[in-house]
CSV table of C-alpha atoms and ligand atoms in Angstrom, one decimal:
chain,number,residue,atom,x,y,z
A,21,UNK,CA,-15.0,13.5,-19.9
A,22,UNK,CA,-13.4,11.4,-17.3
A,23,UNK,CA,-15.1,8.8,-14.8
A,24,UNK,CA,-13.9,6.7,-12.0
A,25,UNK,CA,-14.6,3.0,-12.1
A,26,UNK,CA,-13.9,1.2,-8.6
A,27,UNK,CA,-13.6,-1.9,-8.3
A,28,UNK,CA,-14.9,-4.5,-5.6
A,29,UNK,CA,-11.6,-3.8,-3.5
A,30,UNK,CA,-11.2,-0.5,-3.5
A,31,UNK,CA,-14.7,0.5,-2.9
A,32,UNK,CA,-14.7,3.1,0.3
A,33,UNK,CA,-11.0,4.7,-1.9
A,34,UNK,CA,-12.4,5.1,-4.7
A,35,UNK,CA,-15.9,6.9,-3.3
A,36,UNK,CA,-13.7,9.1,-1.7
A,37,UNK,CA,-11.5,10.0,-4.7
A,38,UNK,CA,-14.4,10.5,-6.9
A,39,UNK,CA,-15.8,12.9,-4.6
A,40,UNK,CA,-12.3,15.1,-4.3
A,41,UNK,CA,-12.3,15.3,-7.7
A,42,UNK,CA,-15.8,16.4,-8.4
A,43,UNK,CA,-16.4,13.1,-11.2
A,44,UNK,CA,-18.9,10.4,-11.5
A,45,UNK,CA,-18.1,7.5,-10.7
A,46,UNK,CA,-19.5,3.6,-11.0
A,47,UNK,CA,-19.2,0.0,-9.4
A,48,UNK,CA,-18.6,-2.5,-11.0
A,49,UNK,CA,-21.0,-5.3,-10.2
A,50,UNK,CA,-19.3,-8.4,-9.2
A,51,UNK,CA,-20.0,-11.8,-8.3
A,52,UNK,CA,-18.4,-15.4,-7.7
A,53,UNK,CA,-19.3,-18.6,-9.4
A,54,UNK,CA,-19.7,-21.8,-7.3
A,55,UNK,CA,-16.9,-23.4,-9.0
A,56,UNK,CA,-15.1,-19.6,-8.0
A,57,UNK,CA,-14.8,-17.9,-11.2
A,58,UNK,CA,-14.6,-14.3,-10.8
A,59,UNK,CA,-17.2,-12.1,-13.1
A,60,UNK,CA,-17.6,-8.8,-13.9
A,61,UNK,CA,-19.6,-6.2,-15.7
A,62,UNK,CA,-19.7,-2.5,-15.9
A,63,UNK,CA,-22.9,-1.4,-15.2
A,64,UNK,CA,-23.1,1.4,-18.0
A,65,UNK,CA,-23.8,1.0,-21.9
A,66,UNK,CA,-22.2,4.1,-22.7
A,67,UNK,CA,-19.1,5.3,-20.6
A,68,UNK,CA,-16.6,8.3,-20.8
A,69,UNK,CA,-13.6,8.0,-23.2
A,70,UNK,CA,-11.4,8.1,-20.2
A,71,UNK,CA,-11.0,6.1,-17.3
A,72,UNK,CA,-9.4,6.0,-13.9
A,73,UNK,CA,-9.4,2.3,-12.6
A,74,UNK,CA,-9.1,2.0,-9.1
A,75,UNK,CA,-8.3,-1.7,-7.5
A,76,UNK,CA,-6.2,-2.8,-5.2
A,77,UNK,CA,-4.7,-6.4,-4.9
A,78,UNK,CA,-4.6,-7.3,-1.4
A,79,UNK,CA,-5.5,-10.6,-0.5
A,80,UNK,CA,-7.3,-12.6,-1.9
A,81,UNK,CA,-4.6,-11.4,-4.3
A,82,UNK,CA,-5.3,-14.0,-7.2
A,83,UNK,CA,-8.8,-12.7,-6.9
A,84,UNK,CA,-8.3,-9.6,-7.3
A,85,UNK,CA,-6.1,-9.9,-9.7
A,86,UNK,CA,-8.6,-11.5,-12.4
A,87,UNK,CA,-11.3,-9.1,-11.4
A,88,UNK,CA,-8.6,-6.2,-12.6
A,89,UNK,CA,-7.9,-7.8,-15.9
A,90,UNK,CA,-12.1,-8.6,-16.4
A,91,UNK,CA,-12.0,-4.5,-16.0
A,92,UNK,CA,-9.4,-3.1,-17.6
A,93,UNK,CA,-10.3,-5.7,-20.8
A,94,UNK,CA,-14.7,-5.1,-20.4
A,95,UNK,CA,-13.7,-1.2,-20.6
A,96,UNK,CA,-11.8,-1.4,-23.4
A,97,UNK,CA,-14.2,-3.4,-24.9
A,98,UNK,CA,-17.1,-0.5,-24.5
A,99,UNK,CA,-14.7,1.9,-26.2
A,100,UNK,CA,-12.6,3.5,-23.4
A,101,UNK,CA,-9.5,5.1,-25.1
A,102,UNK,CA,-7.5,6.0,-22.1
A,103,UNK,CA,-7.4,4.1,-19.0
A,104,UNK,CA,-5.6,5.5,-15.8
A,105,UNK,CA,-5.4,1.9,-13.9
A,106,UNK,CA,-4.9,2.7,-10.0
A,107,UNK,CA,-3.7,0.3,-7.9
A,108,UNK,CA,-3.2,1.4,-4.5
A,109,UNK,CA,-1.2,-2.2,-3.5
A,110,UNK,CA,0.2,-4.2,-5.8
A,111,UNK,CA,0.7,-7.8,-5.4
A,112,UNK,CA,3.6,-9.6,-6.0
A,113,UNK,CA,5.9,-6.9,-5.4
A,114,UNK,CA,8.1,-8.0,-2.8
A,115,UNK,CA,9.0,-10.9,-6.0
A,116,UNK,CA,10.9,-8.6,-8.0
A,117,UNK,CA,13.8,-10.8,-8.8
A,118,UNK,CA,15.3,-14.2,-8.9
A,119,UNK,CA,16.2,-14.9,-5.2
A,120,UNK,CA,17.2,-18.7,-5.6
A,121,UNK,CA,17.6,-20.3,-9.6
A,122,UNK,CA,14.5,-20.8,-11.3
A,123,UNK,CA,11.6,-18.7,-9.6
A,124,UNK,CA,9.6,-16.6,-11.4
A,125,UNK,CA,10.2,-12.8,-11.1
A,126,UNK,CA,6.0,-12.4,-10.1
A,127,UNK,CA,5.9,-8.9,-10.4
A,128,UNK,CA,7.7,-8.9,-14.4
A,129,UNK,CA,4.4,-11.1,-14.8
A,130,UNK,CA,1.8,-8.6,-13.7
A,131,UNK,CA,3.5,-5.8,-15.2
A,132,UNK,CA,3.0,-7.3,-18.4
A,133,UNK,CA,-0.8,-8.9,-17.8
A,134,UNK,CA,-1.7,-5.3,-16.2
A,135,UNK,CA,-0.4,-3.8,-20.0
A,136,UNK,CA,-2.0,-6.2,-21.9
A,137,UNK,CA,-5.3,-6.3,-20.1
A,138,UNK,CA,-5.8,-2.2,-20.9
A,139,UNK,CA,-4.0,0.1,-18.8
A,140,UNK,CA,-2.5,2.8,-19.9
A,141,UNK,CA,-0.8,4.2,-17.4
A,142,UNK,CA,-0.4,2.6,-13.6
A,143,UNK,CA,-0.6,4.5,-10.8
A,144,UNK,CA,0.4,3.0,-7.0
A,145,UNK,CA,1.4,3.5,-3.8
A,146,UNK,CA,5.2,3.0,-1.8
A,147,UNK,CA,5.4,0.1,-4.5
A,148,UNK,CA,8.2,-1.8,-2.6
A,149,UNK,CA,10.8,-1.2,-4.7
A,150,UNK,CA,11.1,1.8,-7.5
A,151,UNK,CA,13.2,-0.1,-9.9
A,152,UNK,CA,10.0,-2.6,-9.9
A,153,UNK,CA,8.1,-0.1,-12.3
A,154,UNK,CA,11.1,-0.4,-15.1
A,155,UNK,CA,9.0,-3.6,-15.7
A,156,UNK,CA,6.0,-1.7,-16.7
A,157,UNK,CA,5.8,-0.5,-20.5
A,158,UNK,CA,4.1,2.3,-19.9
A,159,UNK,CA,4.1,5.4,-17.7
A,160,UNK,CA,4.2,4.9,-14.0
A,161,UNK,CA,3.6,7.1,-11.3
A,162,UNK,CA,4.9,6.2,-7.3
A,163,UNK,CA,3.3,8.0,-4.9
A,164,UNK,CA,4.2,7.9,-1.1
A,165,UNK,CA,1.2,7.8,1.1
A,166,UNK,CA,3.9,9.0,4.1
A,167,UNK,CA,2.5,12.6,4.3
A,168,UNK,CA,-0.8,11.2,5.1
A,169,UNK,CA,0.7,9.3,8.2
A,170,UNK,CA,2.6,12.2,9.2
A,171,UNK,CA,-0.3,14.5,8.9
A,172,UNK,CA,-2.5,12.1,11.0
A,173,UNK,CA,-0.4,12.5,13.5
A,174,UNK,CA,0.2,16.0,13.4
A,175,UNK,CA,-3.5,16.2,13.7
A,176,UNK,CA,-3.5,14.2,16.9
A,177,UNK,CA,-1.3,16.7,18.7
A,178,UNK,CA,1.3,13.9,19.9
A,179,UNK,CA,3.6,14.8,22.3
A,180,UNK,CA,7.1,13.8,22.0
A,181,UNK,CA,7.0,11.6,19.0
A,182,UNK,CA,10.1,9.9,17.6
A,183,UNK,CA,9.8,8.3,14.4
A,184,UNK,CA,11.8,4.9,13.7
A,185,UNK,CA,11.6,2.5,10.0
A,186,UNK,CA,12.4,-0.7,10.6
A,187,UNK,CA,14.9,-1.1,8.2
A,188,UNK,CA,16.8,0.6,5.6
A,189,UNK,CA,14.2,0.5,3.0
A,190,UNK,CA,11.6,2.0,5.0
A,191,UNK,CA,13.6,5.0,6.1
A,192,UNK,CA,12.6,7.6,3.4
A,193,UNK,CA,9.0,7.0,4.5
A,194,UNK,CA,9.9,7.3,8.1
A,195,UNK,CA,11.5,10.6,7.2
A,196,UNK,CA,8.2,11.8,5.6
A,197,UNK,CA,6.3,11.4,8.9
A,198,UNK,CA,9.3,12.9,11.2
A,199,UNK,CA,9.1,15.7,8.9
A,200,UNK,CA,6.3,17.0,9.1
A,201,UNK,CA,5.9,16.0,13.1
A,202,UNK,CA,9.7,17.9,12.9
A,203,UNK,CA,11.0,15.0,15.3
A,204,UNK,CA,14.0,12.6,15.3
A,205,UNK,CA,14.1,9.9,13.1
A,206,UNK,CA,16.2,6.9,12.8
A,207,UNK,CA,16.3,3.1,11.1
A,208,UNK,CA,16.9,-0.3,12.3
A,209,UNK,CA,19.4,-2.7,10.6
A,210,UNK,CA,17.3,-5.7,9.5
A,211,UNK,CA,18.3,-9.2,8.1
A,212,UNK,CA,15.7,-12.0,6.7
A,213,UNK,CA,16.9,-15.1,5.7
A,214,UNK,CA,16.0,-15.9,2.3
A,215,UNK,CA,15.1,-19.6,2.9
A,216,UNK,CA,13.1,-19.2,6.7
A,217,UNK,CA,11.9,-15.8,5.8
A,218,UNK,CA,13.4,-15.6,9.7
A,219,UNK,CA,13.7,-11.7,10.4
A,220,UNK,CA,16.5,-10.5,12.8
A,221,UNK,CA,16.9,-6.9,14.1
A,222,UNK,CA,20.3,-5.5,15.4
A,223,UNK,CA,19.9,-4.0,18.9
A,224,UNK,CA,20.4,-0.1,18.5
A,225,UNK,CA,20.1,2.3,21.7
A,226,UNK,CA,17.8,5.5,20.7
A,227,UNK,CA,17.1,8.4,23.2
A,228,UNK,CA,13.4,7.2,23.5
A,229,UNK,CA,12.8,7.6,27.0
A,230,UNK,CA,9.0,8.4,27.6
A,231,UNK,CA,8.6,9.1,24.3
A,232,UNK,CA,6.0,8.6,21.5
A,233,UNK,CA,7.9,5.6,19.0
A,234,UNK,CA,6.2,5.8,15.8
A,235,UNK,CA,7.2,3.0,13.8
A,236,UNK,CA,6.3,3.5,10.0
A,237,UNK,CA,6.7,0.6,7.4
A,238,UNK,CA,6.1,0.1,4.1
A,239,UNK,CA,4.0,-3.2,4.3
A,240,UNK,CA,2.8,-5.1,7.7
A,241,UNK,CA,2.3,-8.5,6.9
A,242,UNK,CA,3.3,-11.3,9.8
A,243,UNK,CA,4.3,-8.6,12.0
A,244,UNK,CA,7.5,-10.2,12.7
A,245,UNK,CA,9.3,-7.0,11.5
A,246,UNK,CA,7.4,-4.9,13.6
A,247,UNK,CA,7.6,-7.3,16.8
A,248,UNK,CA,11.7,-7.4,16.7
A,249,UNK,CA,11.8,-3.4,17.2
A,250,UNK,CA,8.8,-3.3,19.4
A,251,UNK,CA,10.7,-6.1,21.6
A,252,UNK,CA,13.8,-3.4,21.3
A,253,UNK,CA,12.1,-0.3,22.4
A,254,UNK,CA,10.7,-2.3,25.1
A,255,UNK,CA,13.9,-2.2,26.8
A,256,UNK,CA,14.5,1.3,26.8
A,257,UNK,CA,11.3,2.9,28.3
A,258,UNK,CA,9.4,4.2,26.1
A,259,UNK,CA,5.8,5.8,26.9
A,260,UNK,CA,3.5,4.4,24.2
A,261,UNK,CA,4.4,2.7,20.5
A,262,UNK,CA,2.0,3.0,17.3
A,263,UNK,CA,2.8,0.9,14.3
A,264,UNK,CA,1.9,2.3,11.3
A,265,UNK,CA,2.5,1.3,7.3
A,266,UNK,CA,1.2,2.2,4.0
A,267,UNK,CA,-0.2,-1.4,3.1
A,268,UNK,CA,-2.0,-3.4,6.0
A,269,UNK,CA,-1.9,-6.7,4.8
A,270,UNK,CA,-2.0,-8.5,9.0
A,271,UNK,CA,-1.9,-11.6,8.0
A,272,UNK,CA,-3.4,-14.3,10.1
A,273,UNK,CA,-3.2,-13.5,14.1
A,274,UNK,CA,-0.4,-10.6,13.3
A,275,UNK,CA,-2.7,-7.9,15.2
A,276,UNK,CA,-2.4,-9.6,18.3
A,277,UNK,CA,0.9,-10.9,17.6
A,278,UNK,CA,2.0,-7.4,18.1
A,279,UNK,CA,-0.1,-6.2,20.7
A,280,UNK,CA,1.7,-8.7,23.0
A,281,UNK,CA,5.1,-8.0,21.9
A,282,UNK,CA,3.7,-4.1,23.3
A,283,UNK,CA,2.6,-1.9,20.3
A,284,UNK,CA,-0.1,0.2,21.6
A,285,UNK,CA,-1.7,0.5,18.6
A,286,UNK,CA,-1.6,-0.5,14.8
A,287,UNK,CA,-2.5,2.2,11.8
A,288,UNK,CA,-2.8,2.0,8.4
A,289,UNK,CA,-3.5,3.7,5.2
A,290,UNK,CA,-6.7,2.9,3.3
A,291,UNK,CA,-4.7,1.8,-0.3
A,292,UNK,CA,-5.6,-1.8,2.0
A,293,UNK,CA,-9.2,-1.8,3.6
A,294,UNK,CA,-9.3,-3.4,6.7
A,295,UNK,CA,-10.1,-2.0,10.5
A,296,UNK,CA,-6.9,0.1,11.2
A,297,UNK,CA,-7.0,1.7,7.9
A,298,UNK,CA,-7.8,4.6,9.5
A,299,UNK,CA,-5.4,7.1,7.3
A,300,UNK,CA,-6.5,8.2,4.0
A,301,UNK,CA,-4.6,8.1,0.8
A,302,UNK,CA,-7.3,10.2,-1.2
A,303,UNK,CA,-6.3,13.5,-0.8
A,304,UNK,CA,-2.7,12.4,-1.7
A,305,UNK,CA,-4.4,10.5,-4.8
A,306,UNK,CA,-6.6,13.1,-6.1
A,307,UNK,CA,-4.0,15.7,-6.4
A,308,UNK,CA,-1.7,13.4,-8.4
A,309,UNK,CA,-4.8,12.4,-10.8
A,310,UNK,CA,-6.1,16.2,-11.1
A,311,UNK,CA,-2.2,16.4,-12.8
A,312,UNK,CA,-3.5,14.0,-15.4
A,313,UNK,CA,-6.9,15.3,-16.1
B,420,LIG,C1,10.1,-5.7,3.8
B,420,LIG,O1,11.2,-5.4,3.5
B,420,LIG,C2,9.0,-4.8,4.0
B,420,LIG,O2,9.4,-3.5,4.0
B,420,LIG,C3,8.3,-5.1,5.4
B,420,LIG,O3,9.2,-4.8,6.4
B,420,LIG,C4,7.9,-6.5,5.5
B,420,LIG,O4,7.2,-6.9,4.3
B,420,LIG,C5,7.0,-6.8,6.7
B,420,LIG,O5,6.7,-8.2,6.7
B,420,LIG,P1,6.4,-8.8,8.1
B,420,LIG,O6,5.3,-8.1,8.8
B,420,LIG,O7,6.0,-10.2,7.7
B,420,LIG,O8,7.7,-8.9,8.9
């Protein structure tokens, strides 16, 4: 038989994905020490030979992180022979090679540590770049949460919708949503200085008037990626601008950092908890892990 373990940061995901696939699962009990050691146990003497793990590694990363590696290695430890680890964002990505002499390649690291730890086989979500997963030694599964954007918004009937990525590396996602909302669909040419992290957009002229912009992004962090095309669109009258992405990290004041630059409203999907996770991943997940049961 096959359970689902969910970890502390994944807990509402992994409820949900338990339930779609009819399985049992279990928390993990957690807790902090005062010095802020992470612990962990798995609340179960006896548990199923196989495993799906199910943690994401949003911030507090580093936090999350350890308590992944406590479970994979605890499981193992009680006897699990097959664990499917889950992790709906992974950290580190965006570190996926030397940029200047020196640095680490992060995400090398956590392929390895993420092996080592237990996991036999890693499954994410619009990991930031494909090629990343040639770091993992062992099988690795992509998914795109895009249909589940372009479905919510199917759902909500809107009218006129034009869907727009950011930049380059974003359009495949953007042409999931637009689709299935069968709608134009463009990208934005976008350059970040390596040193600043400073992003500039290049002005293009879209036939947006009163339209519905839906601007879909891998990952929403600062917002500053988001801002430069919602300070674009501005200028050529559009009726109302969602941002949506797959991973809403928001860091610090980047909510209303983009409400004031004019997005109407921010969206994300639920592989990162937070209050405009609003978009569920689970149906998308449960069909790719009924493949492995
Ligand atoms: C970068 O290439 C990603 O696809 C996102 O566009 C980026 O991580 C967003 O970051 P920020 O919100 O800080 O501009």
């Amino acid at each position: 038989m096959v359970e689902v373990l969910i970890g502390p940061s994944s807990i509402e995901l992994g409820i949900k994905v338990a339930q779609e696939l009819n399985l049992k699962h279990t928390l993990v009990e957690s807790k902090i020490f005062p010095d802020g050691e992470s612990y962990i146990r798995i609340p179960e003497e006896k548990i199923d030979k196989e495993l799906i793990l199910i943690q994401s590694t949003h911030p507090p990363q580093n936090k999350h992180l350890i308590e992944l590696f406590l479970m994979l290695d605890a499981a193992k430890d009680l006897g699990v022979e097959k664990i499917i680890a889950v992790i709906p964002y992974l950290a580190y990505a965006r570190q996926d090679k030397r940029f200047r002499p020196g640095e680490a390649i992060s995400v090398k690291v956590l392929a390895k540590l993420i092996k080592e730890a237990g996991a036999d086989k890693f499954i994410t979500f619009n990991i930031h770049k494909e090629k990343i997963l040639d770091f993992f030694n062992i099988e690795s599964i992509n998914l795109s949460g895009g249909p589940a954007i372009g479905d919510y918004f199917l759902q909500k009937r809107v009218i006129n919708p034009y869907v727009v990525a950011p930049d380059e590396g974003a359009y495949y996602l953007a042409l999931e949503v637009s689709k299935i909302l069968n709608c134009e669909c463009t990208y934005f040419e976008k350059k970040r200085d390596k040193v600043t992290g400073v992003v500039k957009t290049e002005f293009k002229k879209l036939d947006v008037k009163n339209k519905t912009v839906i601007i879909v992004d891998d990952i929403i962090s600062t917002g500053s990626t988001i801002i430069n095309v919602a300070e674009i669109l501005k200028t050529q009258n559009v009726k109302k601008i969602y941002a949506t992405c797959i991973h809403p990290l928001l860091i610090g004041d980047a909510q209303n950092k983009m409400k004031t630059a004019g997005i109407d409203e921010i969206l994300g999907t639920d592989c990162i908890p937070s209050e405009v996770s609003k978009i569920s991943v689970s149906k998308i997940l449960a069909e790719a892990l009924k493949k492995e049961l």
